[in-house]
PDB file of C-alpha atoms in Angstrom:
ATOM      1  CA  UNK A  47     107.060 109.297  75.925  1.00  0.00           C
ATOM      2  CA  UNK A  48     108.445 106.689  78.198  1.00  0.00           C
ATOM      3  CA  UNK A  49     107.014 106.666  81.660  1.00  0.00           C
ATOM      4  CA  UNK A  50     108.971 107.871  85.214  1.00  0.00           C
ATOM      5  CA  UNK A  51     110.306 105.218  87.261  1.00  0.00           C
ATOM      6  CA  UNK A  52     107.950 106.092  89.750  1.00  0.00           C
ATOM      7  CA  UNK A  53     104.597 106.398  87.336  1.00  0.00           C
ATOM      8  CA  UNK A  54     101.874 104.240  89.485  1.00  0.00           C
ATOM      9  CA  UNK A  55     100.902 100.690  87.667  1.00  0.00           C
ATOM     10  CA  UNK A  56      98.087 100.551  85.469  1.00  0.00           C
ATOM     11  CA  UNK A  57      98.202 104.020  85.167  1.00  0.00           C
ATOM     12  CA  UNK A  58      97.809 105.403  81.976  1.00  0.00           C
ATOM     13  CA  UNK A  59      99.602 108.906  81.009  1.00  0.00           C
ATOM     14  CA  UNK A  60      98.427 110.696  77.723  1.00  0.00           C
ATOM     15  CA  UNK A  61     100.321 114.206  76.561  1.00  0.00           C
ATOM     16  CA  UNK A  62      98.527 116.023  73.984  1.00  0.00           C
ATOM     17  CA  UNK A  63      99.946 119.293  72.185  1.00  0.00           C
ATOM     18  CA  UNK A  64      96.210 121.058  72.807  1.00  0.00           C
ATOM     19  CA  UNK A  65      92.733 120.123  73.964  1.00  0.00           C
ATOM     20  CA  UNK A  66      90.033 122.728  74.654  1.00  0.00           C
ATOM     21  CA  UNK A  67      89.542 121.204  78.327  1.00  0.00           C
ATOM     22  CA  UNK A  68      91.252 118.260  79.608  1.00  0.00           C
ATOM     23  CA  UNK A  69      87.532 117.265  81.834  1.00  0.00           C
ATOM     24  CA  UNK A  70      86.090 118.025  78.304  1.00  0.00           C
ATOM     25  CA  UNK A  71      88.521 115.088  76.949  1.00  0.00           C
ATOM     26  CA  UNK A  72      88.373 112.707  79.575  1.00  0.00           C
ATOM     27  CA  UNK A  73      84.571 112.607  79.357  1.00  0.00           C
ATOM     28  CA  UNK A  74      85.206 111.952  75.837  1.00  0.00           C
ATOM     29  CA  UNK A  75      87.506 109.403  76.957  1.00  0.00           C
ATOM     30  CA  UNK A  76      84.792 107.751  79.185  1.00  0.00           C
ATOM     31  CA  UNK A  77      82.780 106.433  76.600  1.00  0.00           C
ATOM     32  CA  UNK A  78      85.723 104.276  75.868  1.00  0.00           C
ATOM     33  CA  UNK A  79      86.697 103.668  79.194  1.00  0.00           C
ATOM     34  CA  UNK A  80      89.982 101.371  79.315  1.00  0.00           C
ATOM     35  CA  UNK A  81      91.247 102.092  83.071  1.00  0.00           C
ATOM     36  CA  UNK A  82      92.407 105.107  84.953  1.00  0.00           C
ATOM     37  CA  UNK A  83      94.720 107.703  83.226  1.00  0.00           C
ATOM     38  CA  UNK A  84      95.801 110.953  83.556  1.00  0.00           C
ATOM     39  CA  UNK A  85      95.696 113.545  80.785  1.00  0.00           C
ATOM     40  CA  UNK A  86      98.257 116.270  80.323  1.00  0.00           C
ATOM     41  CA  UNK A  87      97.815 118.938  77.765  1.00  0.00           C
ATOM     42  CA  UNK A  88     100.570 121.225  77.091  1.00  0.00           C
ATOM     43  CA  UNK A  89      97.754 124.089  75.959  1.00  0.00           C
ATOM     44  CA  UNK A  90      94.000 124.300  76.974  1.00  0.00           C
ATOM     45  CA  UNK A  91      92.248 126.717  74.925  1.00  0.00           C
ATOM     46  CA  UNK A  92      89.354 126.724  77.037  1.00  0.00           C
ATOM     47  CA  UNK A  93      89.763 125.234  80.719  1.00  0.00           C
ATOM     48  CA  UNK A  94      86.981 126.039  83.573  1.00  0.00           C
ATOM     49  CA  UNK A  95      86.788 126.370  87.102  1.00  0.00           C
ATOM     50  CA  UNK A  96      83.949 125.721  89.717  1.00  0.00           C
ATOM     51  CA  UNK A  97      80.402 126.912  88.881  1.00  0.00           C
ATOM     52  CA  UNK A  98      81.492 127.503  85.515  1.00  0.00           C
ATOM     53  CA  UNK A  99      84.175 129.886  85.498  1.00  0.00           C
ATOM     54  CA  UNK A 100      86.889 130.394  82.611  1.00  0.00           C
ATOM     55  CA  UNK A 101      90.091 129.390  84.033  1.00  0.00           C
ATOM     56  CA  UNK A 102      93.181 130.839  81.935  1.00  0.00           C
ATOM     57  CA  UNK A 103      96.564 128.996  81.851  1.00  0.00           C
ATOM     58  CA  UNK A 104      99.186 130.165  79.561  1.00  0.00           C
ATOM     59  CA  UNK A 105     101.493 127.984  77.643  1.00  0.00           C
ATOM     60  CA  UNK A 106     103.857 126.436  80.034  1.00  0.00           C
ATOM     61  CA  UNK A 107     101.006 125.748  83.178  1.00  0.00           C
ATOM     62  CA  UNK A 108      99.706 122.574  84.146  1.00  0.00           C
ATOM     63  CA  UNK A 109      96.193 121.696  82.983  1.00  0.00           C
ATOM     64  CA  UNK A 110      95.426 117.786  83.902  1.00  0.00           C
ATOM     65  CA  UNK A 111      92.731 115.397  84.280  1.00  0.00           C
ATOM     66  CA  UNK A 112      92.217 112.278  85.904  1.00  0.00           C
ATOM     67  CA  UNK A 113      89.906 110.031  84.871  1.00  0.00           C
ATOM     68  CA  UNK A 114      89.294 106.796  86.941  1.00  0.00           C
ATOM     69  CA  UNK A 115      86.280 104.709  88.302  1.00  0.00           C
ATOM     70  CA  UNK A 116      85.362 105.680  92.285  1.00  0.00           C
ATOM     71  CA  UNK A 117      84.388 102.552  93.959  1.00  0.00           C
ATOM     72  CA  UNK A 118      82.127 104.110  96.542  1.00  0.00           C
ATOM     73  CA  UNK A 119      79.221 106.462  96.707  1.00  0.00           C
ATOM     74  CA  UNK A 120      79.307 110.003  94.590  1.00  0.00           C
ATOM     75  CA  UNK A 121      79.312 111.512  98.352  1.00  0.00           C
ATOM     76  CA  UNK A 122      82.098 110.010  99.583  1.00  0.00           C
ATOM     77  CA  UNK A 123      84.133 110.466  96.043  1.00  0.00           C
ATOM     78  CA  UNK A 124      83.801 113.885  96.243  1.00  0.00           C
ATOM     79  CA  UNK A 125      86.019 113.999  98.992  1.00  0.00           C
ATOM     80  CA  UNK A 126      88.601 113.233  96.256  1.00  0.00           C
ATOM     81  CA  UNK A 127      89.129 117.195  96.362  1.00  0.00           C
ATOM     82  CA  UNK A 128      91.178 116.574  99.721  1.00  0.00           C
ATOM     83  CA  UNK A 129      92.826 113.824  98.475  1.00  0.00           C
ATOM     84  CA  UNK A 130      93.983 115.674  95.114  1.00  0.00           C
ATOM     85  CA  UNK A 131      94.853 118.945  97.760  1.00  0.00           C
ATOM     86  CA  UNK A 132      97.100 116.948  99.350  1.00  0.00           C
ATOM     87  CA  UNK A 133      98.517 115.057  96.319  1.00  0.00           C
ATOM     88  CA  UNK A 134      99.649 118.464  95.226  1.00  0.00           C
ATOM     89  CA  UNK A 135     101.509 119.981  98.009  1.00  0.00           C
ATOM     90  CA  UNK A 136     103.437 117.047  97.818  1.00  0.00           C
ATOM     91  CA  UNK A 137     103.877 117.417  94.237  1.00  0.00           C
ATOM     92  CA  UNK A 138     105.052 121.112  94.715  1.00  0.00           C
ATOM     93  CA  UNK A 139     107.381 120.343  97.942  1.00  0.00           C
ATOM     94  CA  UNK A 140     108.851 117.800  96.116  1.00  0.00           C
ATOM     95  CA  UNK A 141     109.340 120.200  93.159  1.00  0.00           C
ATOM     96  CA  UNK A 142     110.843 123.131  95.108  1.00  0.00           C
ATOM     97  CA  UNK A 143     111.780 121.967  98.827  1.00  0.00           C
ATOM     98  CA  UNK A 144     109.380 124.539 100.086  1.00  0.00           C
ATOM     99  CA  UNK A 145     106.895 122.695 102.113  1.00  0.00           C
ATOM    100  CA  UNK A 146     105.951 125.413 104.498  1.00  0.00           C
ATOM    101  CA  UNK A 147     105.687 127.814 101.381  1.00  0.00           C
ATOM    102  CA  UNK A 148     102.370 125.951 100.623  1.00  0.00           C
ATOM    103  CA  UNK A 149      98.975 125.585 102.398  1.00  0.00           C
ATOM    104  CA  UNK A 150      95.514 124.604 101.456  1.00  0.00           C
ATOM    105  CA  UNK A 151      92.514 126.539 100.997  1.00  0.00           C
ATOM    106  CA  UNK A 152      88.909 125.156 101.560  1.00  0.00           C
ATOM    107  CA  UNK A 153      87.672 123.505  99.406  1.00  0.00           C
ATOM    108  CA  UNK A 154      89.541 123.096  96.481  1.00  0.00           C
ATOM    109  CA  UNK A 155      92.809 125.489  95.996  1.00  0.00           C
ATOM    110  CA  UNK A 156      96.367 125.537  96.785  1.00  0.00           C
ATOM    111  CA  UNK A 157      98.310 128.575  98.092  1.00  0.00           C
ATOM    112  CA  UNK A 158     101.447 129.624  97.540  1.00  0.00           C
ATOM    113  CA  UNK A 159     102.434 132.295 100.174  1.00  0.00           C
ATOM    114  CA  UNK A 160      98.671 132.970 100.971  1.00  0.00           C
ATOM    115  CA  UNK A 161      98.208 133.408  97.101  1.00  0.00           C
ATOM    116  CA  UNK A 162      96.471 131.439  94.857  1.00  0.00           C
ATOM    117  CA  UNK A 163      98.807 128.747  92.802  1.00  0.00           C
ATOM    118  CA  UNK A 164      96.651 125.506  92.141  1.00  0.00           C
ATOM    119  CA  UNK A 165      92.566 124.724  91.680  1.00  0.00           C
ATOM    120  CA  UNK A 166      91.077 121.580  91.527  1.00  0.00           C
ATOM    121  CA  UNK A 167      87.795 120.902  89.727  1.00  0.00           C
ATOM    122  CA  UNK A 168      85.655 117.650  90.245  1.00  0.00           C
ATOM    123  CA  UNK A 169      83.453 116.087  87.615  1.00  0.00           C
ATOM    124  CA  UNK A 170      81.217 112.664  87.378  1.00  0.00           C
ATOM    125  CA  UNK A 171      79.496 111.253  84.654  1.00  0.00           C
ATOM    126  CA  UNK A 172      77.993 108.046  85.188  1.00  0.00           C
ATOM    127  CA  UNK A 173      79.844 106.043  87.396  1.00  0.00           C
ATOM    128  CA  UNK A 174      83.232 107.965  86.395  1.00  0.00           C
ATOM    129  CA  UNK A 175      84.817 110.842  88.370  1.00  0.00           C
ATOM    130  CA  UNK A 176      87.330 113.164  86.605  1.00  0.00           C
ATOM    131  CA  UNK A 177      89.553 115.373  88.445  1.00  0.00           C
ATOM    132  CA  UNK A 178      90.895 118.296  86.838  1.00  0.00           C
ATOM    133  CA  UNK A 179      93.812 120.253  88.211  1.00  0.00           C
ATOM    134  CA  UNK A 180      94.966 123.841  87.172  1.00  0.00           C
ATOM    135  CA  UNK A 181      98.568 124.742  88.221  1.00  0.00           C
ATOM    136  CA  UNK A 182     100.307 128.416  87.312  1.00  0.00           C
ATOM    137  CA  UNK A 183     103.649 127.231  87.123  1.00  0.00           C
ATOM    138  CA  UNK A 184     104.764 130.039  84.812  1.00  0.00           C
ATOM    139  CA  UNK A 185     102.154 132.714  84.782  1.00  0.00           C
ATOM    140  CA  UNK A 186      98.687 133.331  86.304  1.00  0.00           C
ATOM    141  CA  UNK A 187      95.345 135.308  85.041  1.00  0.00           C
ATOM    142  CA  UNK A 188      94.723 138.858  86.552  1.00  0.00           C
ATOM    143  CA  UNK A 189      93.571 138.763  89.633  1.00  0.00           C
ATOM    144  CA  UNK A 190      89.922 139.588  90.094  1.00  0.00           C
ATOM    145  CA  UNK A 191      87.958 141.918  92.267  1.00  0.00           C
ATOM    146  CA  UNK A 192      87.364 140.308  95.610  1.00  0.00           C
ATOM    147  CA  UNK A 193      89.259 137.544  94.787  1.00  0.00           C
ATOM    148  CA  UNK A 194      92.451 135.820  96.193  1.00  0.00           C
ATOM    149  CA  UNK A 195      95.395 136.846  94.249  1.00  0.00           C
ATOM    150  CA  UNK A 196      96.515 134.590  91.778  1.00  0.00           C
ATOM    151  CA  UNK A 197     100.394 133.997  91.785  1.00  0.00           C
ATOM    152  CA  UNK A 198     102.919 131.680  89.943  1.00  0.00           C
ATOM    153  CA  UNK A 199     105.000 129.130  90.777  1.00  0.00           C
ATOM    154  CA  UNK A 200     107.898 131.035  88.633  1.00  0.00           C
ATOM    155  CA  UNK A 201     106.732 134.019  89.903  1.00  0.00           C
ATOM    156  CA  UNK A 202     107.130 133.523  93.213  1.00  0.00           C
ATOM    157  CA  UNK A 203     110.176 131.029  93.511  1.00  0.00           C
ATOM    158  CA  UNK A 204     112.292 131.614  90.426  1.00  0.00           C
ATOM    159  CA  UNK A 205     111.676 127.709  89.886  1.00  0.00           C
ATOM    160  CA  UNK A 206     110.793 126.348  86.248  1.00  0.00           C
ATOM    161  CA  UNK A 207     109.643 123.077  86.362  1.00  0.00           C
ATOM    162  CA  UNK A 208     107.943 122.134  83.432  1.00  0.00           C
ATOM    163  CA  UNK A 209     103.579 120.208  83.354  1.00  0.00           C
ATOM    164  CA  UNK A 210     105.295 116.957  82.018  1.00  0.00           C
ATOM    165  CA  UNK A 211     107.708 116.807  84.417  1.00  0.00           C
ATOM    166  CA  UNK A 212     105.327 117.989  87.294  1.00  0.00           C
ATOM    167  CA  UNK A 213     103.070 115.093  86.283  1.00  0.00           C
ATOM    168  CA  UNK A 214     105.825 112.842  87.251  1.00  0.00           C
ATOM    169  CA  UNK A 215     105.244 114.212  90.753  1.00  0.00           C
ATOM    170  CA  UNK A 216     101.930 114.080  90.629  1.00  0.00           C
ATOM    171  CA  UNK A 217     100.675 110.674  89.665  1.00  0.00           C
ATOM    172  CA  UNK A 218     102.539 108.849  91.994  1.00  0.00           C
ATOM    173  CA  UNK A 219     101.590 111.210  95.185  1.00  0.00           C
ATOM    174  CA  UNK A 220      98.317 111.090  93.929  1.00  0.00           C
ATOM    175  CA  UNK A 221      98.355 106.954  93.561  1.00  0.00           C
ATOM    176  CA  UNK A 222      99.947 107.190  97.166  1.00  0.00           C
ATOM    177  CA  UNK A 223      96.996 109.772  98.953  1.00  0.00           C
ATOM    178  CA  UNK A 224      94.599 107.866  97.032  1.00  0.00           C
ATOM    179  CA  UNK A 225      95.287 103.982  98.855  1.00  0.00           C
ATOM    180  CA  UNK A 226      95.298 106.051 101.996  1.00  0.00           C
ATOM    181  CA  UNK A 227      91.895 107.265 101.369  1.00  0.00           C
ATOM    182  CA  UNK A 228      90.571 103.946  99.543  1.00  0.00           C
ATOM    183  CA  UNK A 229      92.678 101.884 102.825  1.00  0.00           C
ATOM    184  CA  UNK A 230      91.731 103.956 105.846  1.00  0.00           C
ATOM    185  CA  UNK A 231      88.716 106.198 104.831  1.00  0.00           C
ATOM    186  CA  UNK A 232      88.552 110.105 104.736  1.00  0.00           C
ATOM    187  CA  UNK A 233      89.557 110.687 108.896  1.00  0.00           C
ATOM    188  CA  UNK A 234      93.637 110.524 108.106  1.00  0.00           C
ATOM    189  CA  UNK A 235      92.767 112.442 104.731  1.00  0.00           C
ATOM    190  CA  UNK A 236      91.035 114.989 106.816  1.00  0.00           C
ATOM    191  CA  UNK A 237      93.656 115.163 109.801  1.00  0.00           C
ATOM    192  CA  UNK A 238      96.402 116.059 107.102  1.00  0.00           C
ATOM    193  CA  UNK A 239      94.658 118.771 105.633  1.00  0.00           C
ATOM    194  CA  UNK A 240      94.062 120.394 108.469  1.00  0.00           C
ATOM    195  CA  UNK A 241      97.442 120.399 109.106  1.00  0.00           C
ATOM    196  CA  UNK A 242      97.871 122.177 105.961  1.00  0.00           C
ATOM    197  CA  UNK A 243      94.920 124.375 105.864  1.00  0.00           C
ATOM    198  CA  UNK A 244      95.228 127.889 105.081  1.00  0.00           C
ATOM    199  CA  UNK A 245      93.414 130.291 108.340  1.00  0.00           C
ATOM    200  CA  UNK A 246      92.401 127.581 110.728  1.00  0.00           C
ATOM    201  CA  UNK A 247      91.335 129.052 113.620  1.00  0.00           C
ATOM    202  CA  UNK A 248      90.949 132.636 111.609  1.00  0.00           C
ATOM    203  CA  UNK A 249      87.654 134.610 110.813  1.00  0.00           C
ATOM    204  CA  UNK A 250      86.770 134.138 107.121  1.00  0.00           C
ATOM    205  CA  UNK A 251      83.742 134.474 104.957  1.00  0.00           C
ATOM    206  CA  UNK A 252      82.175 131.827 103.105  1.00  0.00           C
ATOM    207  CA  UNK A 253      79.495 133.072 100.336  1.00  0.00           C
ATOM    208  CA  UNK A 254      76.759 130.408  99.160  1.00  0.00           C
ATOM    209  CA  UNK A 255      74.516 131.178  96.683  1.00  0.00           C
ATOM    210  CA  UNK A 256      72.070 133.012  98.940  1.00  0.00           C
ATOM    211  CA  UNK A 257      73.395 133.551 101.872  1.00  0.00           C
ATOM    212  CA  UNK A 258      76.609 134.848 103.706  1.00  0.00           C
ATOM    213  CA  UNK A 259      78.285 133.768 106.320  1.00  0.00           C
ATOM    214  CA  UNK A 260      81.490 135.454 108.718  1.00  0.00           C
ATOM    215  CA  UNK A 261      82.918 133.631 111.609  1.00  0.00           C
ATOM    216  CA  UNK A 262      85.682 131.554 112.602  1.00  0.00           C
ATOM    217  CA  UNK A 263      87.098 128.745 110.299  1.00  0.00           C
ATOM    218  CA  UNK A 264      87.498 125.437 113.315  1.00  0.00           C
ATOM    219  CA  UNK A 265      88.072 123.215 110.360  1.00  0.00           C
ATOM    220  CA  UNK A 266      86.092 120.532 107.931  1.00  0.00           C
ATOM    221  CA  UNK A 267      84.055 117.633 109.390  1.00  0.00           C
ATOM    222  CA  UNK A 268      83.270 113.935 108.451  1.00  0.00           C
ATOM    223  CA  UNK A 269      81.605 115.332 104.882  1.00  0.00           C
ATOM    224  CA  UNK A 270      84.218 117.431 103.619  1.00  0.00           C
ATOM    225  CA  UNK A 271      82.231 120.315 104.717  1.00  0.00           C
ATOM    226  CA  UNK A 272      83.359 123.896 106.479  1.00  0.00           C
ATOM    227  CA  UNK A 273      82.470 124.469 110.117  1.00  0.00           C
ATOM    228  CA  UNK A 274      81.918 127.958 110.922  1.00  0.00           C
ATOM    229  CA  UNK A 275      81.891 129.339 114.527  1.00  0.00           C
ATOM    230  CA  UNK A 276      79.645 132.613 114.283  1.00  0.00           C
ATOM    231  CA  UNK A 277      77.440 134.162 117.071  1.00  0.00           C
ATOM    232  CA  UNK A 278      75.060 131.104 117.242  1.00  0.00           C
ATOM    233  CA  UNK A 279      77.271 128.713 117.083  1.00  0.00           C
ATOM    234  CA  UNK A 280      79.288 126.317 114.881  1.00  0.00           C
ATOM    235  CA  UNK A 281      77.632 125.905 111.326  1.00  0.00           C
ATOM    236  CA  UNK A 282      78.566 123.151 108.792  1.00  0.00           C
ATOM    237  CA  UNK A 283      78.806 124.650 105.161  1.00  0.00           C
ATOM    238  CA  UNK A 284      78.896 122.052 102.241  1.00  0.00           C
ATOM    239  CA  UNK A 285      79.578 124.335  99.407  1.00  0.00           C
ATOM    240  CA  UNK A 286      80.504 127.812  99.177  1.00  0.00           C
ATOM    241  CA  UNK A 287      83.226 130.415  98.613  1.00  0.00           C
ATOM    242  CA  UNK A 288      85.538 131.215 100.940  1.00  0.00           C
ATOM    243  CA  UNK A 289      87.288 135.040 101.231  1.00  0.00           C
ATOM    244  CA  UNK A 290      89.595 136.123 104.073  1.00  0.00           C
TER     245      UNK A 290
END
């Protein structure tokens, strides 16, 4: 398939009919390593999610990876999550002309009018990073207890746009979000999500492992990670779940 007009160079774009994950095929891939691409399967017969969750797409959603070499610290690439956040609302504005139908949830979704539309799921092996981006654009899983509702992109805006074609957005906001970050460092990155983030200012809860924590969401600092105003004051939060 030929590329877009606007596919970033040295870029490489691979379509495959079904994969069990696309992170499962691009650290395949890295053995091999040949330069960045991005992977689009048009079925995933078993996609994940953080901590090791199933994540269901039917046929017609967008399951992608990106596989490319991070030339900085495993720290400082995971802030790639941002990045990737914001390379997506641009992707879906550009799809449906809706940019304030979109906002971004800490630390790794995309909302659709305060539902869940989009995750993002980092993985590193070696000195690789792969990036692998879920996307209801025709359907969504059930929601589950506790959880944000899940929503599509169909669903919601009576919009079909189909993953090959949403790639096409994609890769080149992506390429674009990414020489910001690789340019400037993560402080512009982290200005423009705020803009976009979902609850700032709001009381949410963010659930670790052990512990939970209530209070008021005043945003993300130089890490990537949540600051929480509770009772005793503001608390940074480098992983976790968030709830409102």
């Amino acid at each position: 398939m030929p590329l877009s007009a606007n596919w970033p160079d040295g870029v490489g774009r691979s379509v495959l009919p079904q994969v069990d994950s696309t992170n499962a095929e691009a650290a395949r891939r890295a053995t091999q390593f040949a330069g960045p691409e991005w992977i689009l399967t048009l079925r995933q017969t078993a996609g994940r999610g953080r901590r090791g969750r199933a994540w269901h797409d039917p046929a017609g959603n967008f399951a992608a990876s990106y596989l490319f070499r991070p030339e900085m610290p495993p720290a400082e690439a995971a802030l790639y999550s941002f990045v990737t956040a914001l390379a997506l609302q641009e992707a879906l504005t550009a799809a449906t002309g809706r940019a304030d139908s979109f906002a971004l949830k800490w630390p790794n979704d995309v909302l659709l009018h305060g539902a869940k539309l989009a995750g993002i799921l980092l993985e590193s092996a070696g000195p690789y990073l792969t990036i692998g981006i879920g996307v209801n654009l025709v359907g969504h899983p059930d929601a589950d207890a506790g959880a944000l509702r899940p929503v599509s992109l169909l669903g919601e805006t009576g919009l079909r746009v189909v993953p090959e074609e949403f790639l096409d957005l994609l890769a080149p906001a992506f390429a674009r979000w990414q020489t910001q970050f690789t340019t400037y460092g993560f402080a512009p990155i982290r200005s423009a999500w705020l803009a976009l983030a979902a609850r700032l200012g709001e009381t949410i809860t963010a659930r670790t492992v052990t512990d939970t924590h209530e209070g008021t969401f005043e945003g993300i600092n130089e890490s990537g990670a949540l600051i929480l105003r509770g009772p005793r004051g503001a608390r940074a939060i480098p992983a976790a779940d968030v709830f409102f």
